[in-house]
Short mmCIF file of C-alpha atoms in Angstrom, two decimals:
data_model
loop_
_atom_site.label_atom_id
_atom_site.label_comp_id
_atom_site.label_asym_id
_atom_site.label_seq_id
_atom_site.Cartn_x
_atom_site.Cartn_y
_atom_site.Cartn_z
CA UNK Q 225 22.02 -2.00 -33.10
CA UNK Q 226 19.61 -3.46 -30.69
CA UNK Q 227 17.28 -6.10 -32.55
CA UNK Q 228 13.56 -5.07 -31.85
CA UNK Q 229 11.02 -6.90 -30.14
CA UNK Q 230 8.72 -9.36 -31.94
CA UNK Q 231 4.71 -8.90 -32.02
CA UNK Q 232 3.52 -11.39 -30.18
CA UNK Q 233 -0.31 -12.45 -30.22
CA UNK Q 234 -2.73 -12.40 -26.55
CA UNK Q 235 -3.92 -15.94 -27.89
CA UNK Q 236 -1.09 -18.04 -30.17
CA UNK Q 237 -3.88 -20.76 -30.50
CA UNK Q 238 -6.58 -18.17 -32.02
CA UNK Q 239 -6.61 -16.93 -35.44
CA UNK Q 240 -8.64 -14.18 -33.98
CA UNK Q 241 -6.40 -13.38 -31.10
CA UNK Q 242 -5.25 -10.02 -30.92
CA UNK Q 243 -1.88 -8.54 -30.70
CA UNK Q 244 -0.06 -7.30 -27.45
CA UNK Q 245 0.94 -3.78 -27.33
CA UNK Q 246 4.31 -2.91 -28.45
CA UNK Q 247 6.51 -0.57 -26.51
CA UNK Q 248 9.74 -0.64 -25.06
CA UNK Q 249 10.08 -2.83 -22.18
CA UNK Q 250 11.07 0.41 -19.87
CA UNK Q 251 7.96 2.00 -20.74
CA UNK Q 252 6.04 -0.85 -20.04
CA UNK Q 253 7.99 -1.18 -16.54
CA UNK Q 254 7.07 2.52 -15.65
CA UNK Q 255 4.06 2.15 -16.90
CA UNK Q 256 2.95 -1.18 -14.63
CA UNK Q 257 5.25 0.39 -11.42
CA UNK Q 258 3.33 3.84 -11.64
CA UNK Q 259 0.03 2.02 -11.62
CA UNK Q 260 0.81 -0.12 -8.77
CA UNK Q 261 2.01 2.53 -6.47
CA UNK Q 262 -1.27 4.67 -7.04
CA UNK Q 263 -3.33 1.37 -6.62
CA UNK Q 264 -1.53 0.67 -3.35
CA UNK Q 265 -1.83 4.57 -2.21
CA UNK Q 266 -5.17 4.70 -2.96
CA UNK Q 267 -6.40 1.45 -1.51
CA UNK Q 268 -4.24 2.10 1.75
CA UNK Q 269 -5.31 6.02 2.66
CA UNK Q 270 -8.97 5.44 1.55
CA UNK Q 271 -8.84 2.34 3.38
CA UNK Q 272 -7.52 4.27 6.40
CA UNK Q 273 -10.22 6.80 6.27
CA UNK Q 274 -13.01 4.40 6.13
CA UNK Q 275 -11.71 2.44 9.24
CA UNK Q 276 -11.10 6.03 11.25
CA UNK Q 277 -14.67 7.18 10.44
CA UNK Q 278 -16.53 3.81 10.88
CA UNK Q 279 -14.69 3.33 14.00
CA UNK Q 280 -14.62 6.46 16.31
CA UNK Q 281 -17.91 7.43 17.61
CA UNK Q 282 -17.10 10.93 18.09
CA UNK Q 283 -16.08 11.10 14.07
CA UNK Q 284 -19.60 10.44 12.52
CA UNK Q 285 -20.63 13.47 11.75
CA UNK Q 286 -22.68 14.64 8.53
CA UNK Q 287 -19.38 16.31 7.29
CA UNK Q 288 -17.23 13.24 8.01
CA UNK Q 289 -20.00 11.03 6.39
CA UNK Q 290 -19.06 12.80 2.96
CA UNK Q 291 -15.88 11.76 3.38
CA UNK Q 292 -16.18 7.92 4.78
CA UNK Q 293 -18.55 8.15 1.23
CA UNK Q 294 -15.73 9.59 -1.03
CA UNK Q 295 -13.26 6.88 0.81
CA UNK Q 296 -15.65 4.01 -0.06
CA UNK Q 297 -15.96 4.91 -3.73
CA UNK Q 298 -12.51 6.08 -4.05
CA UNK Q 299 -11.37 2.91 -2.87
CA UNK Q 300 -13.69 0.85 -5.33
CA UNK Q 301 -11.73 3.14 -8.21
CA UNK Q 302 -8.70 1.99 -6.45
CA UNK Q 303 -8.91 -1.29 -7.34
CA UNK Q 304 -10.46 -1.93 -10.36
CA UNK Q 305 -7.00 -0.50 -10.88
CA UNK Q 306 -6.03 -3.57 -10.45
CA UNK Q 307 -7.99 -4.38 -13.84
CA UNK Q 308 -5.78 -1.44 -15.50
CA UNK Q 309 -2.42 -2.91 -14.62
CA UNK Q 310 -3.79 -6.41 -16.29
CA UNK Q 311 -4.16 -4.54 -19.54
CA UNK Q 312 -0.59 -2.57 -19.63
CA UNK Q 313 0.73 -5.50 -22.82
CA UNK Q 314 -2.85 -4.54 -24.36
CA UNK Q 315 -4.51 -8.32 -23.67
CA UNK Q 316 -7.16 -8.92 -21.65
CA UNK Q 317 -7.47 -12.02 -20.39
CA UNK Q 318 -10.44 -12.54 -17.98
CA UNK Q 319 -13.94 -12.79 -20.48
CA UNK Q 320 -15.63 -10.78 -22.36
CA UNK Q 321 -18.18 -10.10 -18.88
CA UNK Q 322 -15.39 -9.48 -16.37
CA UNK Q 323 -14.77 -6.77 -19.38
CA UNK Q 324 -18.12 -5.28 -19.03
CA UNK Q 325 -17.88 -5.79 -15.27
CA UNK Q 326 -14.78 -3.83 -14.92
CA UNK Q 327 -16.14 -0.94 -16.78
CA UNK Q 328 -19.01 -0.82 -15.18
CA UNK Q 329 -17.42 -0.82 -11.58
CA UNK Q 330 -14.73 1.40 -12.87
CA UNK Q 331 -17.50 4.38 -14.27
CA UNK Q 332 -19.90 3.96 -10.99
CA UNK Q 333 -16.90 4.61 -8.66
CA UNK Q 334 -15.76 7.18 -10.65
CA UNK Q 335 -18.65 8.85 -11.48
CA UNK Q 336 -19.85 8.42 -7.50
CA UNK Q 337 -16.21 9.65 -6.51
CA UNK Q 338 -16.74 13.10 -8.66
CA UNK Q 339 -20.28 13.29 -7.46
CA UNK Q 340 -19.57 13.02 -3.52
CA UNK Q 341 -16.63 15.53 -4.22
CA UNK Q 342 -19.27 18.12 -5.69
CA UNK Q 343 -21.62 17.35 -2.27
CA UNK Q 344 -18.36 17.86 0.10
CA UNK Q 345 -18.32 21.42 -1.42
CA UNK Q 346 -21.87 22.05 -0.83
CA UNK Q 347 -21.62 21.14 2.63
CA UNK Q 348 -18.76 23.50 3.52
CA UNK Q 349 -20.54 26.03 1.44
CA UNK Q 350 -23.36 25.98 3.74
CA UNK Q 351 -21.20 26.20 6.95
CA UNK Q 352 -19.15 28.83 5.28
CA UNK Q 353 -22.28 30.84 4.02
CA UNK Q 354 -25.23 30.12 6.49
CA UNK Q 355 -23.56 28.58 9.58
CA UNK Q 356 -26.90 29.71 11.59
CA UNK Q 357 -29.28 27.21 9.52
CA UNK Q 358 -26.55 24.95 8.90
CA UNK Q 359 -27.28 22.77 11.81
CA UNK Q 360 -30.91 22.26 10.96
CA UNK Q 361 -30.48 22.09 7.35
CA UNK Q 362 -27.43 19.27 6.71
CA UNK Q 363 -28.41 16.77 8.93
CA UNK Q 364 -27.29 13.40 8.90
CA UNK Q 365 -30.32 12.15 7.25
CA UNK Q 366 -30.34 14.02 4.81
CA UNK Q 367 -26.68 13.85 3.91
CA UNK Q 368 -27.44 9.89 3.84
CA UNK Q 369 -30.47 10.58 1.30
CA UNK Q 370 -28.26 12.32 -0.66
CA UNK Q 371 -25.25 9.56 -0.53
CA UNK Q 372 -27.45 7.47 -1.61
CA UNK Q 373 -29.26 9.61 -4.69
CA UNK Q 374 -25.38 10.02 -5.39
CA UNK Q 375 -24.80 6.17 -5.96
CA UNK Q 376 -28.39 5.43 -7.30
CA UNK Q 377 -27.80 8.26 -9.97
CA UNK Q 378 -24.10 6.49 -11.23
CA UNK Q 379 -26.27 3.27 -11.26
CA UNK Q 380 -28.99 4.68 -13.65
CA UNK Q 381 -26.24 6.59 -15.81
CA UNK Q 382 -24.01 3.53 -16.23
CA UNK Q 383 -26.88 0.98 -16.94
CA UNK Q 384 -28.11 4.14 -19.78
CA UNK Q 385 -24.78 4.35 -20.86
CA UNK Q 386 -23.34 0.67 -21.29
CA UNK Q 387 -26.62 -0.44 -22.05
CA UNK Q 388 -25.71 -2.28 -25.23
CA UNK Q 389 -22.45 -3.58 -23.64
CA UNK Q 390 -24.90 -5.67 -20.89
CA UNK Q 391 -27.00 -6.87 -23.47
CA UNK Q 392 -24.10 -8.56 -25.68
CA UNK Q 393 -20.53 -8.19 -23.91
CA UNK Q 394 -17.84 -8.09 -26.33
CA UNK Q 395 -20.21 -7.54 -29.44
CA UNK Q 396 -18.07 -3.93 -29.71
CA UNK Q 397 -14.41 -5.77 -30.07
CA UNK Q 398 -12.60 -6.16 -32.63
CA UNK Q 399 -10.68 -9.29 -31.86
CA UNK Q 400 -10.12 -12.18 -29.29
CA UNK Q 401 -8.20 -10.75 -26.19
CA UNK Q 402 -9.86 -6.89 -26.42
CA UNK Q 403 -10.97 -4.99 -23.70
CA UNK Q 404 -13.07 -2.18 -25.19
CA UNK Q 405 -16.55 -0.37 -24.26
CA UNK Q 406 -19.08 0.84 -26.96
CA UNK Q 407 -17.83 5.26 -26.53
CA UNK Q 408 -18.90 6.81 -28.79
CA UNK Q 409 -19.16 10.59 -29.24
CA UNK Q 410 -22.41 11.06 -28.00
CA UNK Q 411 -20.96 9.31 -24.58
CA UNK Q 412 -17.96 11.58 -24.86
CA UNK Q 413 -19.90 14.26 -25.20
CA UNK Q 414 -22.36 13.15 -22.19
CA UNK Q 415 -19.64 12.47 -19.63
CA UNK Q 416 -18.09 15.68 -20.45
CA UNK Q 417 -21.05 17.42 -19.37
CA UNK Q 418 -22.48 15.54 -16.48
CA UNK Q 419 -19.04 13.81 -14.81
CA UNK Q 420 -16.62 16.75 -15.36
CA UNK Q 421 -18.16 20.20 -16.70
CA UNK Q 422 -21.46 20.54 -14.34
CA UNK Q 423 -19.66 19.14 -11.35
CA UNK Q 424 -16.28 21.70 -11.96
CA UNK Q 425 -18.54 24.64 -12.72
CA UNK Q 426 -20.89 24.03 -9.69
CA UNK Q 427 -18.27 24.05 -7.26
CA UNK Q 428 -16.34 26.95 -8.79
CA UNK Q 429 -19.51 29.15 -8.12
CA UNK Q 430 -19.53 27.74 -4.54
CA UNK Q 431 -15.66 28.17 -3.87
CA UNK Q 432 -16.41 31.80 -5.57
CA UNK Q 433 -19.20 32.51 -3.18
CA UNK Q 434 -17.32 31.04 -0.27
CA UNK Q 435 -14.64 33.19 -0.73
CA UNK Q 436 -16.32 36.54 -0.84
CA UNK Q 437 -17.87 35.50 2.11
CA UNK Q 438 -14.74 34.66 4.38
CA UNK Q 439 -13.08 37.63 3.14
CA UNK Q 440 -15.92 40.13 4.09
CA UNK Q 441 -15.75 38.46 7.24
CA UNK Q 442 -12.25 38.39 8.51
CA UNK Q 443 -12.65 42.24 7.20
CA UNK Q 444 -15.58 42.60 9.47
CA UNK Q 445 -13.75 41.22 12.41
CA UNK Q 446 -10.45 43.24 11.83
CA UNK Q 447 -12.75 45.79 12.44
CA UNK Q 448 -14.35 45.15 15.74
CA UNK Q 449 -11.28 44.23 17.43
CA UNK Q 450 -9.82 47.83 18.23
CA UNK Q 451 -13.12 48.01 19.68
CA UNK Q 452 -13.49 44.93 21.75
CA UNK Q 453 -10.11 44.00 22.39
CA UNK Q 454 -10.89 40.58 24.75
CA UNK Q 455 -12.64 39.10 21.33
CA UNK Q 456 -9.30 38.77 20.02
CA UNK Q 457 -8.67 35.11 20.26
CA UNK Q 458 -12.33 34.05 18.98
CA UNK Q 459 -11.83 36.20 16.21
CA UNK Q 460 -8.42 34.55 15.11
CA UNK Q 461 -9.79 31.62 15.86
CA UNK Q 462 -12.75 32.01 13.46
CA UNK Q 463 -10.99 33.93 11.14
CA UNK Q 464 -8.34 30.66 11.02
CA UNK Q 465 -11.08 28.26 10.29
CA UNK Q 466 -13.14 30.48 7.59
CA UNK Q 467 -9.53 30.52 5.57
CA UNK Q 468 -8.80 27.04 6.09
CA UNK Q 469 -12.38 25.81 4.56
CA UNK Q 470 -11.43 27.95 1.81
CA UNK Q 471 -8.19 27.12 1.32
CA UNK Q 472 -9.02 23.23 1.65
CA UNK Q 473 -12.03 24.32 -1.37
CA UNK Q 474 -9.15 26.34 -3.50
CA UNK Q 475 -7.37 22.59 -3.09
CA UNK Q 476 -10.21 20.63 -4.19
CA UNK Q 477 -10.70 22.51 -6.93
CA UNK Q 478 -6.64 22.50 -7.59
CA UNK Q 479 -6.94 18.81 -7.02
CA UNK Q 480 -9.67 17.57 -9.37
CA UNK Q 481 -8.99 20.26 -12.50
CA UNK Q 482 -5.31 19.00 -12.78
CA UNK Q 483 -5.97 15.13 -12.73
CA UNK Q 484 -9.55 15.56 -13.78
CA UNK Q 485 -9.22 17.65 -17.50
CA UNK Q 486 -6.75 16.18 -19.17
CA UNK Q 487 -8.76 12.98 -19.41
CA UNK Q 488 -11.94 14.18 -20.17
CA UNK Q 489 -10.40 16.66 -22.94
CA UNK Q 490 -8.61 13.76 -24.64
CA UNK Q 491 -11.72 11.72 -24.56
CA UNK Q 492 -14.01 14.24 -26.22
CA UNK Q 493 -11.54 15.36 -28.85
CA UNK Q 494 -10.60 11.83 -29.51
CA UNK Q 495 -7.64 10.31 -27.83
CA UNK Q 496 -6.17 8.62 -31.49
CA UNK Q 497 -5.73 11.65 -32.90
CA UNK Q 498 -4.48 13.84 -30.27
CA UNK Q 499 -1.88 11.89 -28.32
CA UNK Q 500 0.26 8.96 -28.49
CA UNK Q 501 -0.23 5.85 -26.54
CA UNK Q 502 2.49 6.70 -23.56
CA UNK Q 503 0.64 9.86 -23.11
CA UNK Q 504 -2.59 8.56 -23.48
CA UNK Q 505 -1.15 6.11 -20.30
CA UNK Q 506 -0.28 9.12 -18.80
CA UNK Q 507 -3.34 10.72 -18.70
CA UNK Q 508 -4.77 7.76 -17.38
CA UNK Q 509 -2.39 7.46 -14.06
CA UNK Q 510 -3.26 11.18 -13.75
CA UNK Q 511 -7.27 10.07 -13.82
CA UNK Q 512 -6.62 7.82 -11.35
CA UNK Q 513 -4.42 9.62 -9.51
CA UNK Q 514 -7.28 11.80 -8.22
CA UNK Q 515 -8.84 8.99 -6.12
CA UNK Q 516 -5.42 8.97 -4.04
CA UNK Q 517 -5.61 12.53 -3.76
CA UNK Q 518 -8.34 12.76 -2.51
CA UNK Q 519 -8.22 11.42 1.18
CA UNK Q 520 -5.17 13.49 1.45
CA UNK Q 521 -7.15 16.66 0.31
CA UNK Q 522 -10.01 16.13 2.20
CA UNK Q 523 -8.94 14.18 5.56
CA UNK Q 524 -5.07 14.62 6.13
CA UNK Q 525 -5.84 18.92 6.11
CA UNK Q 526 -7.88 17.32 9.92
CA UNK Q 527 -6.06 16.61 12.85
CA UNK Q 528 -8.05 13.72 13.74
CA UNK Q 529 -7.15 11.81 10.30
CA UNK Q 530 -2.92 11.90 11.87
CA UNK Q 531 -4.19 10.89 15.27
CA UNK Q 532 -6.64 8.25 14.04
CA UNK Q 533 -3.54 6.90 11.63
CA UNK Q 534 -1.50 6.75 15.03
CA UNK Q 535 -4.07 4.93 16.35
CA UNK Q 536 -4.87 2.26 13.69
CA UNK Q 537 -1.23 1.44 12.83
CA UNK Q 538 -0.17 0.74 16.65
CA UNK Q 539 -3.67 -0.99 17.28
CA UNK Q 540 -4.37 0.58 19.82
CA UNK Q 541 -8.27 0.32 18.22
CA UNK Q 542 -8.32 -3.37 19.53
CA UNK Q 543 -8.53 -2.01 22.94
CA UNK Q 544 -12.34 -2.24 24.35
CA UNK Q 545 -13.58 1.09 24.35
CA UNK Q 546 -11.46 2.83 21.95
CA UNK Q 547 -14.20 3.80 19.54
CA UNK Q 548 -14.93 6.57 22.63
CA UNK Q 549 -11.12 8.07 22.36
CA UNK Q 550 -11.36 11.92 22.16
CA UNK Q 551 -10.06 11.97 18.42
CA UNK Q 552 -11.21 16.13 18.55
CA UNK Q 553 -8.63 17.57 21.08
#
């Protein structure tokens, strides 16, 4: 028989130390090697995105703005990772304000991640369902305004909802080497409703609406092109882009309901008495996961996002003059 592991305490010199986790050492292996891959994923593609927007001229558009957004703040969720992988033996080791810190970085990029997301639907929603006034009504000041409104509004919910953790970090732990925020139901409850049920339901309506719509369209066109043969190619052609922008919305939604729910439903019902701790760790790669979904999702489905990769990785962007490339054709 194998001889099992002794408990070992975060702080041997502290009465009030706290114990490290106990699991087997494979689960704490997959566990730390999951965790790093997404962290490396996720910093590396969002990372990738950023420096492919910021860089090419002919890339800043309002659309692509959205996504440079979603890159920043998924890449802030990427590594407070880091801060995750620290905890996997259950000590944390870095201050009871680093502790506060890290949960406040890690629920403003979140919450800004999720929040971007829903404004990336409204924008193709627009083009999708009112691509005459969508020119004059997403502009990019206005898609900045809202970026920022977006950022300013995880700011104010965070500082409402950790408010007693900045006034006295730590005062919610139980003992020295704990890493724990004051959630209570009535925060469950909140960020079910404002970080996961408005934002899903909103952008179901819109993939709903933008579905009907590109449907009754292509049928439209099907039907005017017995009649006017030589509009054959534009009407594939538009036909092919009305389908992808729902098909990359059917994705989103896909995308963000899979790695999104779990969490949030374990969190509301109360993760202790639901699950056990390796899924509860589970759940949590899965939360994460999202934020290295995402540039795939939203930039890898565009041409520009391979050719820009091409670009970076054979730096060919040190060149004068490369920010004009034609990243488009």
């Amino acid at each position: 028989m194998m001889m099992e592991e002794e408990a070992e305490l975060c702080f041997p010199q502290l009465n009030t130390s706290c114990w490290k986790t106990k699991r087997p050492r494979s689960h704490t292996l997959l566990f730390y090697t999951v965790l790093s891959w997404i962290f490396l994923l996720t910093v590396t593609l969002n990372l990738l995105v950023i420096v492919s927007i910021s860089h090419f001229r002919q890339l800043r558009t309002p659309t692509n703005f959205l996504l440079l957004s979603l890159a920043v703040s998924d890449f802030f969720v990427g590594l407070v990772m880091l801060f995750q992988i620290m905890l996997i033996n259950g000590c944390w080791l870095l201050g009871d304000h680093m502790c506060t810190l890290y949960f406040a970085l890690d629920y403003i990029s979140s919450c800004t991640s999720i929040g971007i997301m829903l404004l990336i639907s409204v924008d193709r929603y627009l083009a999708i369902c009112d691509p005459l006034h969508y020119t004059t009504k997403v502009t990019p000041k206005r898609v900045h305004v809202c970026v920022l409104l977006c950022w300013i509004y995880s700011l104010i919910y965070v500082s409402i909802v950790m408010n007693d953790d900045f006034k006295q970090p730590g005062r919610f732990k139980s003992c020295d080497g704990e890493c724990v925020l004051n959630n209570n139901l009535i925060h469950q409850f909140t960020d079910f409703i404002f970080i996961f049920l408005i934002p899903i339901t909103v952008t179901m309506v819109l993939y709903v609406r933008v579905f009907v719509v590109a449907m009754a369209q292509a049928r439209a066109m099907r039907s005017h092109i017995a009649a006017a043969p030589h509009l054959r190619s534009v009407t594939v052609t538009a036909r092919k882009s009305e389908i992808k922008a729902a098909r990359t919305l059917g994705v989103v939604i896909l995308v963000f309901v899979l790695c999104i729910c779990p969490y949030f439903c374990v969190t509301v019902t109360g993760q202790n008495a639901v699950v056990s701790a390796y899924s509860a760790s589970f759940v949590l790669c899965l939360y994460y996961f999202n934020s290295c979904l995402n540039p795939l999702v939203y930039a890898l489905f565009h041409p520009w996002f391979r050719k820009s990769i091409k670009l970076i990785l054979t730096l060919q962007i040190l060149k004068p003059g490369s920010c004009e490339a034609n990243m488009l054709h």
